[in-house]
Amino acid sequence: MSGNSFGKLFTVTTFGESHGPALGCIVDGCPPGIELSEADLQADLDRRKPGTSRHTTQRREPDEVRILSGVFEGKTTGTAIGLLIENTDQRSKDYSNIAETFRPAHADYVYSHKYGFRDYRGGGRSSARETAMRVAAGAIAKKVLAAKGIEVRGYLSQLGPIAIDPARFDWDQVNANPFFSPDAEAAEQMAEYMDALRKEGNSIGARISVEATGVPVGLGEPIFDRLDADLAHALMSINAVKGVEIGDGFAVVNQKGTEHRDEMTPDGFMSNHAGGILGGISTGQAISAHIALKPTSSLRLPGRSINASGEAIEVVTKGRHDPCVGIRATPIAEAMMAIVLLDHLLRDRAQNADVSTDLPVLADVDQGK
Amino acid sequence: MSGNSFGKLFTVTTFGESHGPALGCIVDGCPPGIELSEADLQADLDRRKPGTSRHTTQRREPDEVRILSGVFEGKTTGTAIGLLIENTDQRSKDYSNIAETFRPAHADYVYSHKYGFRDYRGGGRSSARETAMRVAAGAIAKKVLAAKGIEVRGYLSQLGPIAIDPARFDWDQVNANPFFSPDAEAAEQMAEYMDALRKEGNSIGARISVEATGVPVGLGEPIFDRLDADLAHALMSINAVKGVEIGDGFAVVNQKGTEHRDEMTPDGFMSNHAGGILGGISTGQAISAHIALKPTSSLRLPGRSINASGEAIEVVTKGRHDPCVGIRATPIAEAMMAIVLLDHLLRDRAQNADVSTDLPVLADVDQGK
Amino acid sequence: MSGNSFGKLFTVTTFGESHGPALGCIVDGCPPGIELSEADLQADLDRRKPGTSRHTTQRREPDEVRILSGVFEGKTTGTAIGLLIENTDQRSKDYSNIAETFRPAHADYVYSHKYGFRDYRGGGRSSARETAMRVAAGAIAKKVLAAKGIEVRGYLSQLGPIAIDPARFDWDQVNANPFFSPDAEAAEQMAEYMDALRKEGNSIGARISVEATGVPVGLGEPIFDRLDADLAHALMSINAVKGVEIGDGFAVVNQKGTEHRDEMTPDGFMSNHAGGILGGISTGQAISAHIALKPTSSLRLPGRSINASGEAIEVVTKGRHDPCVGIRATPIAEAMMAIVLLDHLLRDRAQNADVSTDLPVLADVDQGK
Amino acid sequence: MSGNSFGKLFTVTTFGESHGPALGCIVDGCPPGIELSEADLQADLDRRKPGTSRHTTQRREPDEVRILSGVFEGKTTGTAIGLLIENTDQRSKDYSNIAETFRPAHADYVYSHKYGFRDYRGGGRSSARETAMRVAAGAIAKKVLAAKGIEVRGYLSQLGPIAIDPARFDWDQVNANPFFSPDAEAAEQMAEYMDALRKEGNSIGARISVEATGVPVGLGEPIFDRLDADLAHALMSINAVKGVEIGDGFAVVNQKGTEHRDEMTPDGFMSNHAGGILGGISTGQAISAHIALKPTSSLRLPGRSINASGEAIEVVTKGRHDPCVGIRATPIAEAMMAIVLLDHLLRDRAQNADVSTDLPVLADVDQGK
């Protein structure tokens, strides 16, 4: 396929422009017999949808998803699952002025070159609106994983200069504030920071963390489809992501071997610097990944650019934009990790379903957060 | 395929264990008519091979590659290119003691669980020895790219606490020291650091940077096969890599939109925070990526572990190991970037060969390093 | 992906059950800049749709297709094209009696075993209704091919005992009778035959032929993705197909080399026994393929079977069924050939866009039909 | 990949020209823990190899295969299996005269056009010599299948005008004559026929049949990767094949529904016209397929052609060629069916490993041959 599909056995293919009639998705390879309803998907879609706080775009998209196939009498049938979300809040007139304009740090310039022209309404296919479908597909993956005891959860770990304090980490806070911050105090600081930023007309980057627990030992396919490599692929494919880390990530550059290695004892792994992946294969520990999202490119502060004729112009982006795309990215990152994990679960059992061992299985000795 | 292949149209499939009879590779999809000889591959293989300085493992592998198919009368024919490197320096006895041992931070534990048992000779398939074949395949990709004016180059940007100084950056230094450091002074500090580290019996992490110049606008396939996503996949699949950045990478977390956005003028892009990729598609600027490599896990300093019976043991790894796997990783990272770029060049022209535009093409305004 | 996708670069992924709310399709990899509207797809959908003559099922499905993405201002944008057909004539009550029944020669038994249960309404996913989406996707491929001078056309070459007479072959007749017969006289015999068959309550097989003209030399990827191999895959994937032939097909079993070989002269190829494909690669001659479709399995003549409890039962299928599934299969076969050809056109130019030769190109010396 | 790979989870990638230094193959996705040695592969390679009777080419290729990876202590490890066969009997001088010649019915013309030039030594990559690697890979698949109670066997069912007599069908005869004929009497007629044909300097087509027993219900992935569709792909990809049938194949064109449908009773399926596949999914009955192979194109009887300058020439092919390529094709067809079945076994259990039913499983009521 040409780029709109992800996953080898649990395969997600999406379509849809931000201002076209609808977004859609086909989820292929879902195991049969899983209870599934639209409500299962809606919960995560509502976490991602815009307009739920003053810190995100005020566009109003209900993002109501319909399941069009692959589910019968409340259960997945094993056949392709078709999903559809109608676009309702299309104000194309907001965007007509940018048809001949290349907004800086947007995909306008590259799409126009690659395809000869572009759907300029709201970013078209390059809009982050497409991630709604990732979230819907990810919710299906989460449901299947949950039946295997695997849970995927994410949180915002840093917004601009404000990092969460591990000492105040509380999973219960994550869905209790508009930032997905596990640190309630940091969330308050973020709210203030965002209020000032909106006034300024500027935007800011963010760091999101995702982790999975309950993952069995053995997921990941050497050499090129390692679990970490596929996670990197999945997470880097999210709009605005510029960096991916597994476990300690870039901190390993200045770690010594004695510091980094996760020692094993009969009680379990003594640490998890590796982020739950060795040699590209899950260790049974918590899988952890982190991503960096760049600041939103749509700003009302003027920026230099050129138009389609190559003339110098000044660009000011009006309209309704997220001043921090990272804020709504937590459910998207969760979705992508869930899709990768389910895909690898299926791949592993394809090849290794007959393997049985009595090798010791190590618990993850609790390190706190 | 099950994990040993990379690339959709320019496809590299490898086999081989560190202590088996040979390593091999099939390169599929190479355009025909490209001049190619074993010497083209050997140059990069020699840059990666062990034993060229006191700072890498003293194993002696000549890594002589043979081209077994796909080249006729000195030119690629368009058919599958078969490559083979015989293993010559196999001392399996060095490893016999680890058959029942799970070395900490190695893949021993996960391979044993996944497949029920493992080839324990020198890490088997999980050994970094397999990267020799990536380098050989990457050298083919580099040759094809060179004919299109695209050059891929890498360097070590940090070794443990020693980062290169951008003010002393000199591409000509990169192949003039054993570290691929573009900063000659830093290279001297690294040599000292490594001498002390070897005495200590410890290991250290590193950061490698790769960039490509001459890349046309338009490479990368939205949504999931963005150029950055595929680069992340490719680079994270290299042994020991724990993080991948594109352009400014994790620094974007605390950047404002006005700082990050690369403004455009009729003279060109005024900066390159994006690393040459917007919306997952190349902008025509230099593509830049950075990776973090963890410290080598094989240490002669004892570490706690368990054996296959679940008993606590102490592991001391003797034998010949790189104290910093990052040192030899520069050609590997270059190879993976070259493979990704060529694959995307082919993918782009498959779909868009008929596109013609008179849109302006921007130069990359030189920023220095 | 798990089976609902076809094509490597021009990729078609479908979903939808015969009695679910809708059928859908994502076409990925379509070149940009091609004029495309719903009317382009509707023409072929109308050729396939049921109820247009007394010889096909009297179900009434308007099969109105909507384009939901990938087309902007009347042209393909290069992004994923989403298609949707709402199901309107769902009479699920017709099928409720078969929930616990395995109809002979249907997929009921195998779906139930494979997935543990099945959507029993009208065959669910195994219904030939899914082919509507192949026809829609194929119509897109045909449009792109037409711009390259490639035309794909099919016809019914035999219905039960009635074969067309090559001496009466007339392309203009194909769309002028309900059978897609190029032989008007044979079409009349077929009408009589079908009238008798309907009275009898029985069904019959058919043979469909497809050909493509204007195909350039060089499409097809050795070794496994030969043009003929991919055609065989595509055509055998159509419901009810039990055989595929390229060129002379099974007649070659008793041909001598001197008979079979298509000699070349400066005037062109002297024959086309090979069906336009040598070594898996197109020769520039007309590509020809033939398929055999089994008789419809839904009969009102009782057949022995078992139910889900393993008890012997007698099955009589009421409802509205095609007595010859082959009759409506011509547009489906055309669609699949068009998809394969476009996919290979893109694949070939990905690898070989830089090839230029002054080798002689042979015309196909006209052999009549 | 570009065409040299087959299989989605059990993936076979091959390289090698008929007159290059070696042929090779990478088998990816093989389940671990399967006993495997070179002798397992050699048995089938010896059945395919040339020069074992006067009816095949007198080239002498020992076709000795080496396993270079993926097997440790006599068992598959789950990692990529590398295979190598060195070419020993290369007489390139036999072929030098055809460098500028397009032999009729060969791939010379199409390879030259597609790639701009070609390796003209013995057909290069288009030579049937590449099928040796399919046989080796297929032998691995057969071993894995055997452990699941699945057996794949083939035979020659017709050679030119001589068809086997079902009344004399005897599996024990198949490997007892040089034709893989299950009918000893027909084999004698074939020997006479071939002797006359060789004198004449001509060649002839053949029909090969393959079947698999012990296949569980449920293999095959709707919609496009049906078991029959993938078999058609696999079998049509074999050199010289022009037709593929499943079960009754083209005979269904003139079958009525009451004739064709395989009725089920509590005792089992009453017939197997479907060839063991319904709706693209295995029924648990014997899977049967048939292929048509064209006569060898290399003849010493002169044929008209053109050279690379477009001039009319007369071609006479000397050298050592099979007068009937079908004779050695039986092990190749078996290999391809085995690869498809194992691939689908893995695919099915990836998605459906958790399915459990107490649905009745039908035996295949023995129909004789």
Coordinates of C-alpha atoms in Angstrom, one line a residue, chain C residues 3 36 59 62 78 89 91 97 106 128 165 190 193 202 228 232 266 277 279 282 296 315 354 356:
Chain C
G3 CA -6.7 -10.4 3.5
L36 CA -12.5 11.6 -11.3
R59 CA -32.7 -7.9 -5.5
P62 CA -29.0 1.0 -6.5
G78 CA -2.8 11.5 -4.4
D89 CA -32.4 -3.6 0.1
R91 CA -34.3 -8.2 3.9
N97 CA -33.6 -19.7 8.9
H106 CA -21.4 -22.2 0.5
A128 CA -20.5 -11.7 -3.8
D165 CA -18.6 -18.4 -31.9
M190 CA -28.3 -18.1 -23.6
Y193 CA -31.2 -21.6 -21.8
N202 CA -31.0 -25.1 -11.1
D228 CA 0.5 -13.6 -14.8
A232 CA -4.1 -15.4 -11.3
P266 CA 10.2 -7.1 -37.9
I277 CA 3.1 -12.4 -21.2
G279 CA 8.7 -14.8 -18.3
S282 CA 4.2 -8.1 -20.6
T296 CA -24.4 -20.7 -8.0
V315 CA -31.4 -27.5 2.4
D354 CA 15.5 5.7 -15.7
S356 CA 16.0 4.1 -21.8

